Coordinates of C-alpha atoms in Angstrom, one line a residue:
X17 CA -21.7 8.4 9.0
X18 CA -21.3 8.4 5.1
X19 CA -20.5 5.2 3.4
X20 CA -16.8 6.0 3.2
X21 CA -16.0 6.0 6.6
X22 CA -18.2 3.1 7.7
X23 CA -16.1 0.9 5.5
X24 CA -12.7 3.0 6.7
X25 CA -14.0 1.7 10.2
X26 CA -14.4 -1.8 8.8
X27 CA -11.4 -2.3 7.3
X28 CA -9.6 -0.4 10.7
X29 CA -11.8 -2.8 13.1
X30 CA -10.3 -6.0 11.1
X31 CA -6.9 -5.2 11.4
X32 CA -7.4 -4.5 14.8
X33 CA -8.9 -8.1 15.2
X34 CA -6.0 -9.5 13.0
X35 CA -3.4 -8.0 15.2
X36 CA -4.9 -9.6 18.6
X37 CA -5.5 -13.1 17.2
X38 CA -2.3 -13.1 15.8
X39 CA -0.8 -11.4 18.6
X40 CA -2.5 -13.7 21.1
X41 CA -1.6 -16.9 18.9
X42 CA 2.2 -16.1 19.2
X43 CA 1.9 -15.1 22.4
X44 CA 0.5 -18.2 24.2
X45 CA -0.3 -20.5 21.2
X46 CA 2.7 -21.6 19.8
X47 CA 4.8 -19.6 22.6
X48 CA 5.9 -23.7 23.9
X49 CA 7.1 -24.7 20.6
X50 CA 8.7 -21.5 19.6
X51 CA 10.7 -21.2 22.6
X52 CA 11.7 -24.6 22.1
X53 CA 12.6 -24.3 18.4
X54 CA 16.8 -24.5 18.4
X55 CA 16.7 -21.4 16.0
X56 CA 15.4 -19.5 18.6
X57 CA 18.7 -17.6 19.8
X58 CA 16.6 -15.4 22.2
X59 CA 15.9 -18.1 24.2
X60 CA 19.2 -19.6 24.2
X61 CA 20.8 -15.9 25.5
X62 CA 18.0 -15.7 28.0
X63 CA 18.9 -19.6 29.5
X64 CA 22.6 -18.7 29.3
X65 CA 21.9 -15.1 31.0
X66 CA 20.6 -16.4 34.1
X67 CA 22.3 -17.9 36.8
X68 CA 21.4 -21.5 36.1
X69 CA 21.4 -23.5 39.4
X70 CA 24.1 -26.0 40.3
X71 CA 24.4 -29.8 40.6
X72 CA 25.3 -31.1 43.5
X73 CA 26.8 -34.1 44.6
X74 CA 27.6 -35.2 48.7
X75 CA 27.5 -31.5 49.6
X76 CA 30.0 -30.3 46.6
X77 CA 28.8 -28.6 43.1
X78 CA 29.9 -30.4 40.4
X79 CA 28.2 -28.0 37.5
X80 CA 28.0 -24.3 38.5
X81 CA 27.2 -21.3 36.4
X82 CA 30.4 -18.3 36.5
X83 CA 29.6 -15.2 36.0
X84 CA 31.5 -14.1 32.6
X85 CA 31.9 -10.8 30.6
X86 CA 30.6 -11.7 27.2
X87 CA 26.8 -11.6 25.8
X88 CA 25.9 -14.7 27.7
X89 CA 26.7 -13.8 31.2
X90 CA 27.3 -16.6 32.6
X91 CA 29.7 -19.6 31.6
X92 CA 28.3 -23.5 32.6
X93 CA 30.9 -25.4 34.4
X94 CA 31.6 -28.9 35.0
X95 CA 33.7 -29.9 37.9
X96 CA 35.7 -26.2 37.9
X97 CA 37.3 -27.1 34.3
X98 CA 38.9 -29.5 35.3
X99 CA 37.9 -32.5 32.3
X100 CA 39.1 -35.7 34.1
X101 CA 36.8 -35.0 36.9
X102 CA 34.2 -33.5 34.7
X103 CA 34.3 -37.4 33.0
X104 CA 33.1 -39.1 35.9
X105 CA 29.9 -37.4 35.9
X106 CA 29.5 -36.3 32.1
X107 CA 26.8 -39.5 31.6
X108 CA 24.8 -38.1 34.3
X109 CA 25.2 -34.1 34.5
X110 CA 24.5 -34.1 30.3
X111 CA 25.6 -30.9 28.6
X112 CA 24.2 -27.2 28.3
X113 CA 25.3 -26.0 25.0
X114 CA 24.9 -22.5 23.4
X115 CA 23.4 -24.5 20.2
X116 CA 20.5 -25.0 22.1
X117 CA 21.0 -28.9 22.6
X118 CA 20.9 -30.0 26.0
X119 CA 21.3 -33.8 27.8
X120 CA 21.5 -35.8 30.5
X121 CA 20.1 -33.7 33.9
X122 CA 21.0 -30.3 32.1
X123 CA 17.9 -31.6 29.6
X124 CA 15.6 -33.3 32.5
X125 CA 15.9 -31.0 35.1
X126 CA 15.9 -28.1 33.4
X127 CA 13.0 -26.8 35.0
X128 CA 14.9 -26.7 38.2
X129 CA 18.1 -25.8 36.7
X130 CA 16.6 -22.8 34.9
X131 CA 14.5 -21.8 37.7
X132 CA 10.9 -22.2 35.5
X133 CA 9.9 -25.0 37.6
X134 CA 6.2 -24.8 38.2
X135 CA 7.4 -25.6 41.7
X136 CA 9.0 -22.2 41.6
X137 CA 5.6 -20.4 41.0
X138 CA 6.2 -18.4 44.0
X139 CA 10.1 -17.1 43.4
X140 CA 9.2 -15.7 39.6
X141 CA 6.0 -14.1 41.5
X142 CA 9.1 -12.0 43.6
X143 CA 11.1 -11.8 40.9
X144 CA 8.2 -10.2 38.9
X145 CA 7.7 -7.9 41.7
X146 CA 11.3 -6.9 42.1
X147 CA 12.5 -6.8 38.9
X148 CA 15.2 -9.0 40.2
X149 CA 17.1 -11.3 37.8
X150 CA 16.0 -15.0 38.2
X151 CA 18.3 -17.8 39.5
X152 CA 17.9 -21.2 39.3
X153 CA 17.8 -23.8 42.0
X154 CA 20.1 -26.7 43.2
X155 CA 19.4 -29.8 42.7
X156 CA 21.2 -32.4 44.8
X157 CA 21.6 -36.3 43.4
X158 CA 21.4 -39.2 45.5
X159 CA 24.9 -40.5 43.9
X160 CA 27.7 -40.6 46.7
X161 CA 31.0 -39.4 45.7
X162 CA 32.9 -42.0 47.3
X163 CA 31.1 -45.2 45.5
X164 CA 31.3 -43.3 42.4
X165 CA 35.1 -43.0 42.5
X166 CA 35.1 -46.3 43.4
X167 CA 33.0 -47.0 40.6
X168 CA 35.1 -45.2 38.3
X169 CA 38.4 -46.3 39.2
X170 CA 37.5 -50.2 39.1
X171 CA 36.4 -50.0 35.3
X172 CA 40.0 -48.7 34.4
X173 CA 40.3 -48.6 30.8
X174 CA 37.1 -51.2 30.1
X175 CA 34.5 -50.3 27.8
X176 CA 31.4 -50.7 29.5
X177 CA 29.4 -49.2 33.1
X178 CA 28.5 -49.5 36.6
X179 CA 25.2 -49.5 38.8
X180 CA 24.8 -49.1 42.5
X181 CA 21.8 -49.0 44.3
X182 CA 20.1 -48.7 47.8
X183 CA 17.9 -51.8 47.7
X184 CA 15.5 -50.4 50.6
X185 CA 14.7 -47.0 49.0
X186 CA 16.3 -47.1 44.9
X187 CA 18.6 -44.0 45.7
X188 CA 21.2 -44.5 43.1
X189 CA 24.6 -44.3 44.9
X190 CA 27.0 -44.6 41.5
X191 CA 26.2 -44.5 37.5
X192 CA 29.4 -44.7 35.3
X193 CA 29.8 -45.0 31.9
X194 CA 32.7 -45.3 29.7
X195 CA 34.2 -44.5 27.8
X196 CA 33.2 -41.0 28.6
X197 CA 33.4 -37.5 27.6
X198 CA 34.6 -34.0 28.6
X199 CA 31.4 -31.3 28.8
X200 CA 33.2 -28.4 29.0
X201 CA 34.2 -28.9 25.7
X202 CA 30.9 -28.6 24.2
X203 CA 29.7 -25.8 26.7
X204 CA 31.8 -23.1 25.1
X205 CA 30.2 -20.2 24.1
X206 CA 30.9 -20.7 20.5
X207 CA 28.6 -21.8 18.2
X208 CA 30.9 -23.2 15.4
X209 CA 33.2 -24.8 18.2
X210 CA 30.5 -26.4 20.3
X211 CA 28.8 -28.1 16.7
X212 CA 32.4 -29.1 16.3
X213 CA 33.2 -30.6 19.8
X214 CA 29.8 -32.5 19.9
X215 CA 30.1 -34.1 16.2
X216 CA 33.6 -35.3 17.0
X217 CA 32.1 -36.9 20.2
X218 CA 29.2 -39.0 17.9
X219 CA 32.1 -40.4 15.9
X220 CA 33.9 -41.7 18.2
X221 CA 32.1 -44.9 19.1
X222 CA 35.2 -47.0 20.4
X223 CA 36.6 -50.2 19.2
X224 CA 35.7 -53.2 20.4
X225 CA 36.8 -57.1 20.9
X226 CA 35.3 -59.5 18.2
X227 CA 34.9 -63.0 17.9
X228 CA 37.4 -63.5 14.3
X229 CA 39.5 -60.9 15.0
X230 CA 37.7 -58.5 12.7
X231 CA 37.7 -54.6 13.1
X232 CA 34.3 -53.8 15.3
X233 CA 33.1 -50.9 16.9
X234 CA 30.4 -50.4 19.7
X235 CA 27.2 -49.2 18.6
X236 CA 27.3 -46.7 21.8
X237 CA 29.1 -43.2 21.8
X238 CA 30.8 -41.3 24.5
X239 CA 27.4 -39.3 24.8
X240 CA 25.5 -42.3 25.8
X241 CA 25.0 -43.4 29.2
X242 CA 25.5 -47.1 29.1
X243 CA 23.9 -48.0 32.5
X244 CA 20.5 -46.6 31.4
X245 CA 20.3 -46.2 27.7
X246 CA 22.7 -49.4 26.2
X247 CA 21.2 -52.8 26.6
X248 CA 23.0 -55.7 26.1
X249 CA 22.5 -59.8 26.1
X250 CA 22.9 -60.9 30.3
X251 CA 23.7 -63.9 29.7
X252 CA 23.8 -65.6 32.9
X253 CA 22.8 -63.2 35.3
X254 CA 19.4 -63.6 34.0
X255 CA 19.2 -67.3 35.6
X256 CA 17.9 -65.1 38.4
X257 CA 15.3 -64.4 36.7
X258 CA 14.6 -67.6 35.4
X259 CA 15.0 -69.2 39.3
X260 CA 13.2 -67.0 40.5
X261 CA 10.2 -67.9 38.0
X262 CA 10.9 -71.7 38.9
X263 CA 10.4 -71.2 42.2
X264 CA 7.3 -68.5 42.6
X265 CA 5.4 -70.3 40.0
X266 CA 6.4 -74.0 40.1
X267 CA 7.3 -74.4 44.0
X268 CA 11.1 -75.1 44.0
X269 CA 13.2 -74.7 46.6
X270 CA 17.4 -74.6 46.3
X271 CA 17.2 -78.1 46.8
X272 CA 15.1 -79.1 44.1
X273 CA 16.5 -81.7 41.4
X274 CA 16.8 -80.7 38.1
X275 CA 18.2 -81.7 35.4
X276 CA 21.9 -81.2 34.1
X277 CA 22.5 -82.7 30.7
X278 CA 26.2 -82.3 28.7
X279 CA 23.6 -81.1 25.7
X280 CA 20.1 -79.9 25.6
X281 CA 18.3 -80.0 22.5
X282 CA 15.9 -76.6 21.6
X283 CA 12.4 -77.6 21.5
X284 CA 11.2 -77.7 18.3
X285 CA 14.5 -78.2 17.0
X286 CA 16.9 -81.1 14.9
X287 CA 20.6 -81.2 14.4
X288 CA 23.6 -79.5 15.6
X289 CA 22.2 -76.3 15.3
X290 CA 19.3 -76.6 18.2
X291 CA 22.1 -78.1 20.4
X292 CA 23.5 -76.1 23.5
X293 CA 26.0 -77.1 25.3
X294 CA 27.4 -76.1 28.5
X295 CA 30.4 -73.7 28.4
X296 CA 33.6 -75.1 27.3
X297 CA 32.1 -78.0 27.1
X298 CA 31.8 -78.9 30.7
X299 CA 30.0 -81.5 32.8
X300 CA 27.9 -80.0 35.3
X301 CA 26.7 -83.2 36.8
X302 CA 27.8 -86.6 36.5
X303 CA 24.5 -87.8 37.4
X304 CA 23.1 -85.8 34.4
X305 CA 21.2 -83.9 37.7
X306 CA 21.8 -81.4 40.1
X307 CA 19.9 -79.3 42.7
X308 CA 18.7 -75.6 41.7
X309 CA 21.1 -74.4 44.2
X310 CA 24.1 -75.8 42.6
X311 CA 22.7 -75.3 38.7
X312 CA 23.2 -71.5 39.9
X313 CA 26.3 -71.6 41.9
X314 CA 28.6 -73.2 38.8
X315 CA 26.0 -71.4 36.1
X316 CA 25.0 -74.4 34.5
X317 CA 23.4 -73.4 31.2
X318 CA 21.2 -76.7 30.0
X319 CA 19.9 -77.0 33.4
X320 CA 18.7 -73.5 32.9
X321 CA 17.7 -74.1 29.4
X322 CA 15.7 -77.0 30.9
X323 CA 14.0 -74.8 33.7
X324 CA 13.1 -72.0 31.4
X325 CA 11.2 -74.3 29.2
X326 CA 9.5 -76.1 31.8
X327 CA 8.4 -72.4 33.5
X328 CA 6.7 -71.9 29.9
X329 CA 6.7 -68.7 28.0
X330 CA 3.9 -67.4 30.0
X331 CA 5.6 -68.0 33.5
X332 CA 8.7 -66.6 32.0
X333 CA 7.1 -63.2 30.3
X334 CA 5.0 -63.0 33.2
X335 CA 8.3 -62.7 35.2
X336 CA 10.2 -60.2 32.9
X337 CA 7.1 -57.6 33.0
X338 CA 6.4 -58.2 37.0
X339 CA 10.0 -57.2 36.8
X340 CA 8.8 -53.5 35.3
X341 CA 11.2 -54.6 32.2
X342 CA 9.1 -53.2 29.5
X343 CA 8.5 -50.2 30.8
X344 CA 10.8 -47.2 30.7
X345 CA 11.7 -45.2 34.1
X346 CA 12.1 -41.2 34.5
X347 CA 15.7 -41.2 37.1
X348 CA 14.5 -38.2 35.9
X349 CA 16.3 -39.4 32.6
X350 CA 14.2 -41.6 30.2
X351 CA 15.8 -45.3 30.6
X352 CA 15.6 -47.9 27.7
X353 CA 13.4 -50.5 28.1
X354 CA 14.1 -54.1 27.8
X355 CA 13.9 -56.6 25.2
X356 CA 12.1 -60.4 25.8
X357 CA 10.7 -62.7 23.0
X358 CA 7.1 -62.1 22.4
X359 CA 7.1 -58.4 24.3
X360 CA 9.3 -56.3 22.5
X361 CA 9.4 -55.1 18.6
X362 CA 13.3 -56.1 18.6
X363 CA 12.1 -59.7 20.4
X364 CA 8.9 -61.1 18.4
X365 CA 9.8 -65.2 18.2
X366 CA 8.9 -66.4 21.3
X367 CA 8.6 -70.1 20.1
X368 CA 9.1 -72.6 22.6
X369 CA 13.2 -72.6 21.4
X370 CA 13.5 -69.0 21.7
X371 CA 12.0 -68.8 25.5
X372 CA 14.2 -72.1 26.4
X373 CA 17.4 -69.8 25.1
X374 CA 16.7 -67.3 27.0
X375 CA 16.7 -69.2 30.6
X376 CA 21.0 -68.6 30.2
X377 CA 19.9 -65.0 29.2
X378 CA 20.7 -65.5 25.0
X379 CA 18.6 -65.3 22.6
X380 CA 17.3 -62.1 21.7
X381 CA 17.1 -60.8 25.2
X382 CA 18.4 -57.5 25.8
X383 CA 18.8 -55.5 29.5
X384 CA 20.4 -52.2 30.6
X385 CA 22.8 -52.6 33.6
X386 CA 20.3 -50.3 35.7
X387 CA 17.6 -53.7 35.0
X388 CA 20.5 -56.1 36.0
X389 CA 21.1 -54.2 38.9
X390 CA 17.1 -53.8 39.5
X391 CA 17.2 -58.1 40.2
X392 CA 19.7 -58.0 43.1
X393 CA 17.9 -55.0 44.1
X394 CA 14.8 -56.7 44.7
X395 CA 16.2 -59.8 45.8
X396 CA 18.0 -57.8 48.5
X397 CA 14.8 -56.0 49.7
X398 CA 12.4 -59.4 50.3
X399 CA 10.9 -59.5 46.8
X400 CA 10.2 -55.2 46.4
X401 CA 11.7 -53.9 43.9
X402 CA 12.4 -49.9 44.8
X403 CA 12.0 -47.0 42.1
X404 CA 15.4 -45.8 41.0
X405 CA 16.0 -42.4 41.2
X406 CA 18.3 -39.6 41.2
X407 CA 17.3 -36.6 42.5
X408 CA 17.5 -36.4 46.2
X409 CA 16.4 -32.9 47.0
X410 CA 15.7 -29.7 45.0
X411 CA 16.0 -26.3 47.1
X412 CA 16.0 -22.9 45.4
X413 CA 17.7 -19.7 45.6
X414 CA 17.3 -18.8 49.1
X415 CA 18.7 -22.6 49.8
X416 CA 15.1 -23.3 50.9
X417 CA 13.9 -26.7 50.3
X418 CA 11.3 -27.3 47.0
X419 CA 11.3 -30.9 47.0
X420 CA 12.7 -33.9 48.5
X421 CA 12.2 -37.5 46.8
X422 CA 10.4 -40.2 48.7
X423 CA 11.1 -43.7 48.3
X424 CA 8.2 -45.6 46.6
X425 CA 7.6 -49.2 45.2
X426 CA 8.0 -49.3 42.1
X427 CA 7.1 -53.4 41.7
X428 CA 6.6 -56.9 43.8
X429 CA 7.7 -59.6 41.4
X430 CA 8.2 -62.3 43.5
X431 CA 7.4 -62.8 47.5
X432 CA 9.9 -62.7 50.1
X433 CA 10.4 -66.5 50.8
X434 CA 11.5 -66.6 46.7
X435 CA 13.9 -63.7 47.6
X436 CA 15.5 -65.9 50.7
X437 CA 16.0 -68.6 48.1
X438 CA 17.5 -66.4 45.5
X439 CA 19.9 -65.3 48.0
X440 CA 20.8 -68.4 49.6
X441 CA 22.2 -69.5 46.1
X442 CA 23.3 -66.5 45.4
X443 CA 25.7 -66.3 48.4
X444 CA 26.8 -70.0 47.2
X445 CA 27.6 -68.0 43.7
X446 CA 30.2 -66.4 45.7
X447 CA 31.4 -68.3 48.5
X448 CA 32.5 -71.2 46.8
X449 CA 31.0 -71.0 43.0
X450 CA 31.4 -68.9 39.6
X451 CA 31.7 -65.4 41.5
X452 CA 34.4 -65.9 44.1
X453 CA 36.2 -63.0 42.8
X454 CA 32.9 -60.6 44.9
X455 CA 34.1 -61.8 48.6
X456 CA 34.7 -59.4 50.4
X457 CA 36.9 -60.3 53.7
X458 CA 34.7 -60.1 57.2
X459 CA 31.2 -59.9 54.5
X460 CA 28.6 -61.8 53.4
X461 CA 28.5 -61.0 49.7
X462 CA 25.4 -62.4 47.4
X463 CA 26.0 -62.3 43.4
X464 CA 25.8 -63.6 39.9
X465 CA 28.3 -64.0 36.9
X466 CA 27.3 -63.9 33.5
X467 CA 29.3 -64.2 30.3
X468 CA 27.2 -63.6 27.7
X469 CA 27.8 -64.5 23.5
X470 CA 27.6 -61.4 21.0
X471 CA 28.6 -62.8 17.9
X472 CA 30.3 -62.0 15.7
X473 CA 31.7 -59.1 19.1
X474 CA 33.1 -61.0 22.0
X475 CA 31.3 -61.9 24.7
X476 CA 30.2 -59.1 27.0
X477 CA 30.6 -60.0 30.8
X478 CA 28.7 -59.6 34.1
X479 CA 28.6 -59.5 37.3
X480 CA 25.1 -58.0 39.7
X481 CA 25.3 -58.6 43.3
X482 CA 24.4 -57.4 46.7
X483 CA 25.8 -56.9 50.5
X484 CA 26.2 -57.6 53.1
X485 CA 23.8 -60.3 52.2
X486 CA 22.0 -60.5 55.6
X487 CA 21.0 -56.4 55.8
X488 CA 21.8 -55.4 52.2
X489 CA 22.9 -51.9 51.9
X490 CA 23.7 -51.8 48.1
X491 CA 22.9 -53.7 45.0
X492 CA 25.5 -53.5 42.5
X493 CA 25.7 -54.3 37.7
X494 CA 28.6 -54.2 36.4
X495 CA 29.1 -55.2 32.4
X496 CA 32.6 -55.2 30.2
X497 CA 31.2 -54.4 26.9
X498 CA 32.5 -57.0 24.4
X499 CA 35.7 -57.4 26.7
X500 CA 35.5 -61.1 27.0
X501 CA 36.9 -64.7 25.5
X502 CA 35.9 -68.1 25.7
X503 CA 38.5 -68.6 28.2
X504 CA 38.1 -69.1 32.4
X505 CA 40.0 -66.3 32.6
X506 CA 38.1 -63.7 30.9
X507 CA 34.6 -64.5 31.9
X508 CA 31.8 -62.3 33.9
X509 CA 33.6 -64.1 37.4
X510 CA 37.1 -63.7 36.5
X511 CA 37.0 -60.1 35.2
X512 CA 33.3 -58.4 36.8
X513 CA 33.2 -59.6 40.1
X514 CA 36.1 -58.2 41.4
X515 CA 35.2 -54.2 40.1
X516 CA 31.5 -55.1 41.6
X517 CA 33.3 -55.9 44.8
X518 CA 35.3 -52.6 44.9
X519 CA 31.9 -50.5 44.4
X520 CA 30.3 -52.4 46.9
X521 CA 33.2 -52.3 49.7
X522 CA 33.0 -48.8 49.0
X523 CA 29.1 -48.2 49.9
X524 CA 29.5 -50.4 52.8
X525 CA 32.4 -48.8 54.1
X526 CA 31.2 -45.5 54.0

């Protein structure tokens, strides 16, 4: 072979080379990341092309995919069209969009949804063999239709959202958010109209109360799920919290004296400005005491000032961590975590004044209503706190079954003779104390109000409780974003007891 051609075969062997490594470096490299770049329109036309599998809730698809004569094949569809319905589950269900941004279960469990699942090894095997089309598999939720009307309905026009859980396994039987959103207006197959419907939708963050009167708008959207992704002061349902720190770690009982000042002075603090008093201005005690039991049935706030600081910041972010608070949890959705002076980046002073503040849940302190609904939860189940989840079963094409959730623990914050104390004073709460707006006729109801400052918004209001309270079948958050006045008649009891009593007649009814 003459010099010529040995370097022809060079330069021809190099290319060769060059057009494998390349070849191989698109092909399973960078193939993630390229199918997952938005410009990527193949992959959006092959997602859209396939029979996505539906969401199902008590039996009934809420999102389906219709077959439609245009270059996507098949058109997603929330609730048949029909957009009032399609709002009730538009924080959950998400959006599939032809732009190539996806939410909510659409986005999490889209492996199911798109049938790539690694689950689903064994149906894109057949497919692959058969040359058939591949279809994506049904995934049911855990959410029951009825609680979730129920759920729905009871918020009315409020700005805010509602959490119901099984206490003994963490199904979650309603999430509602509002104000919510129609997703069939951003599934359209058209590019410019779908960028248009979803822009409108992050500008419309809706108008909320404030404290002067001024013009104030949430810092939430439409798009956001407020039970899992908006966190928000608890005001007084965190003296749950805070009781049940006082009595795991310092041995109290209901019936322990404590005391019940008019004012309670921050520690570490002069003046008018490290003074707290109780709201409106109330006595809670003559005596200047009161037992723990009746500091949480009228939601005395220096008692709980008090009890805070003597737990100590320890006992107190011992107990908020226990609870799993600082942690995020995949429903399959990412939840937001919680915020606690001295554990979170939002919630660094955790001075002695700070901690005491946050014994009537103020301060910095910051919880979704999915965490607010996590305390009943695990008061209601003997101190163990269940895993919240979503997704009750998965089953693919042929309707066989892929996967089916198991309960788990997810934590054991406190034991179960704290729990029977937490509920005994939490069935006081109701039966003759700041939540009498919860009873339910013929039911043992256990809960907690909280009206919570949020200067310079209004206050936001509460209400978390459970029944019935001697075989708990559902734990229940409700929160009115920014839909409160410094009035009896617009606090967490007045206003958020009586929707949380709606949802949970509903679950127990069923």
């Amino acid at each position: 072979m003459n010099t010529t051609l040995r370097r022809l075969s060079t330069v021809v062997m190099a290319m060769f080379v060059a057009l494998m490594v390349s070849t191989t470096w698109i092909q399973f490299v960078t193939a993630g990341s390229l199918n997952e770049d938005p410009r990527n329109f193949r992959n959006i036309y092959s997602e859209l092309g396939r029979d996505r599998g539906p969401i199902v809730v008590g039996g009934e698809p809420i999102v389906t995919s219709e077959p439609v004569d245009d270059d996507y094949k098949y058109q997603r569809t929330y609730s048949g069209g029909d957009a009032g319905a399609a709002s009730v589950y538009a924080p959950l269900t998400g959006f599939f969009a032809v732009t190539g941004t996806y939410t909510g279960l659409e986005r999490y469990a889209n492996g199911y949804l798109g049938g790539e699942d690694d689950s689903l090894w064994l149906d894109r095997l057949q497919n692959l063999i058969t040359g058939e089309e591949a279809q994506g598999s049904s995934v049911e939720l855990t959410i029951d239709p009825k609680v979730q009307k129920a759920a729905w309905d009871a918020l009315g026009d409020y700005t805010g959202a509602a959490v119901a859980l099984d206490p003994k396994t963490g199904a979650i039987l309603a999430m509602v958010s509002k104000p919510s959103y129609d997703p069939n207006t951003i599934a359209v197959h058209s590019n410019d109209e779908a960028t248009t419907a979803y822009n409108k939708l992050l500008n419309q963050n809706p108008q909320v109360n404030s404290v002067d009167g001024s013009e104030r708008f949430s810092p939430y959207g439409p798009t956001v799920n407020r039970g899992i992704n908006a966190t928000y002061p608890p005001g007084s349902t965190f003296k749950l919290l805070t009781a049940a720190a006082a009595v795991e770690y310092e041995g109290m009982s209901p019936d322990t004296q404590i005391p019940a000042p008019d004012v309670y002075q921050l520690p570490g603090t002069t003046g008018d400005g490290g003074s707290v008093q109780n709201f409106g201005g109330e006595t809670c005690s003559a005596t200047g005491e009161m037992t723990l039991k009746d500091a949480l049935r009228i939601s005395c706030n220096t008692a709980f000032l008090g009890l805070a600081n003597e737990v100590g910041k320890d006992g107190m972010q011992q107990m908020f961590e226990d609870f799993g608070f600082t942690e995020s949890i995949d429903i399959p959705m990412s939840t937001s975590i919680g915020a606690y002076p001295g554990l979170s980046d939002t919630a660094k002073d955790d001075s002695d004044a700070r901690i005491a503040l946050s014994g009537m849940g103020q301060g910095d302190l910051r919880l979704t209503p999915l965490q607010v609904a996590m305390m009943s939860a695990a008061i209601a189940n003997d101190g163990d706190l269940m895993e919240p989840y979503l997704i009750k079963s998965v089953r693919d094409s042929d309707v066989e079954l892929v996967s089916q959730t198991k309960p788990s623990r997810y934590k054991s914050p406190f034991s179960s003779s704290t729990a029977d104390a937490l509920t005994e004073m939490m069935i006081a709460v109701v039966n003759d104390g700041s939540g009498q707006g919860a009873q339910i006729p013929g039911v043992e109801v256990a809960g907690k109000t909280g009206t919570a400052e949020d200067d310079p918004r209004s206050p936001t209001l509460w209400f978390t409780s459970f029944a019935p309270a001697n075989d708990p079948q559902v734990a229940v958050a409700v929160v009115l974003e920014n839909e409160g006045q410094s009035t009896n008649e617009s606090t967490g009891g007045a206003l958020a007891s009586p929707i949380a009593a709606q949802i949970m007649q509903a679950a127990i009814s069923k």
